[in-house]
Amino acid sequence: MKRMALVVAIAACHHGATPAGSGSGVVLHVKKVQLAWGLQPNAGNTTVYLQTTDETGAQVSHSIGDFPGACNVIDPGPMKALTSLMCGAGGAGTELDVVAQGETVIVLRLHVDAGVKPDPMSREELTRFDAPPGAAIEAKPL
């Protein structure tokens, strides 16, 4: 004779929220991390930071490094990044791309030559850091 098991999942209320049907709704606290570039010109170079802001407004600045020339935010679409930055002049220099893998934020570097289509597979990892567990990671729009 086969026996069937019935599994009942009971969701625990979080932070004192009351169950549905008791007159109050469950309040969800969504974690979010917003990314933005910080740029500081420095004698022909630019010092680059990646700034994170969470849903409470707390900010952390991650040092990325110094790069020759001026840096400008560019369209990240071609590299499928959250946000991208181009440092240099005349279409040549260093492109920085930020991608997320799960809860990890990764900054990649790509050498760019004027008139040559960059190969996304030649990007090198510069740094990485973790976002809070379950946080949505997004970049400020251009």
PDB file of C-alpha atoms in Angstrom, residues 7 12 14-16 20 32 40 49 55 57-58 67 73 81 99 101 110 124-125 133 139:
ATOM      1  CA  VAL A   7       3.600  18.653   3.194  1.00  0.00           C
ATOM      2  CA  ALA A  12       6.587  32.716   9.403  1.00  0.00           C
ATOM      3  CA  HIS A  14       8.692  38.667   9.581  1.00  0.00           C
ATOM      4  CA  HIS A  15       9.318  41.674  11.861  1.00  0.00           C
ATOM      5  CA  GLY A  16       6.041  41.398  13.732  1.00  0.00           C
ATOM      6  CA  ALA A  20      -3.317  37.856   6.069  1.00  0.00           C
ATOM      7  CA  LYS A  32      18.217  47.701  -3.037  1.00  0.00           C
ATOM      8  CA  GLN A  40      37.926  62.995  -9.520  1.00  0.00           C
ATOM      9  CA  TYR A  49      35.263  55.224  -7.549  1.00  0.00           C
ATOM     10  CA  GLU A  55      17.673  51.631   0.484  1.00  0.00           C
ATOM     11  CA  GLY A  57      20.622  56.033   2.050  1.00  0.00           C
ATOM     12  CA  ALA A  58      23.883  54.612   3.435  1.00  0.00           C
ATOM     13  CA  PHE A  67      43.075  56.104 -15.424  1.00  0.00           C
ATOM     14  CA  VAL A  73      29.649  57.414 -18.537  1.00  0.00           C
ATOM     15  CA  ALA A  81      26.772  45.766 -18.227  1.00  0.00           C
ATOM     16  CA  VAL A  99      28.231  43.506 -14.013  1.00  0.00           C
ATOM     17  CA  GLN A 101      26.558  37.818 -10.772  1.00  0.00           C
ATOM     18  CA  LEU A 110      38.748  46.531 -21.257  1.00  0.00           C
ATOM     19  CA  GLU A 124      39.874  41.679 -16.972  1.00  0.00           C
ATOM     20  CA  GLU A 125      38.441  41.741 -13.465  1.00  0.00           C
ATOM     21  CA  PRO A 133      21.771  39.130   0.442  1.00  0.00           C
ATOM     22  CA  ALA A 139      22.711  51.581 -11.775  1.00  0.00           C
TER      23      ALA A 139
END
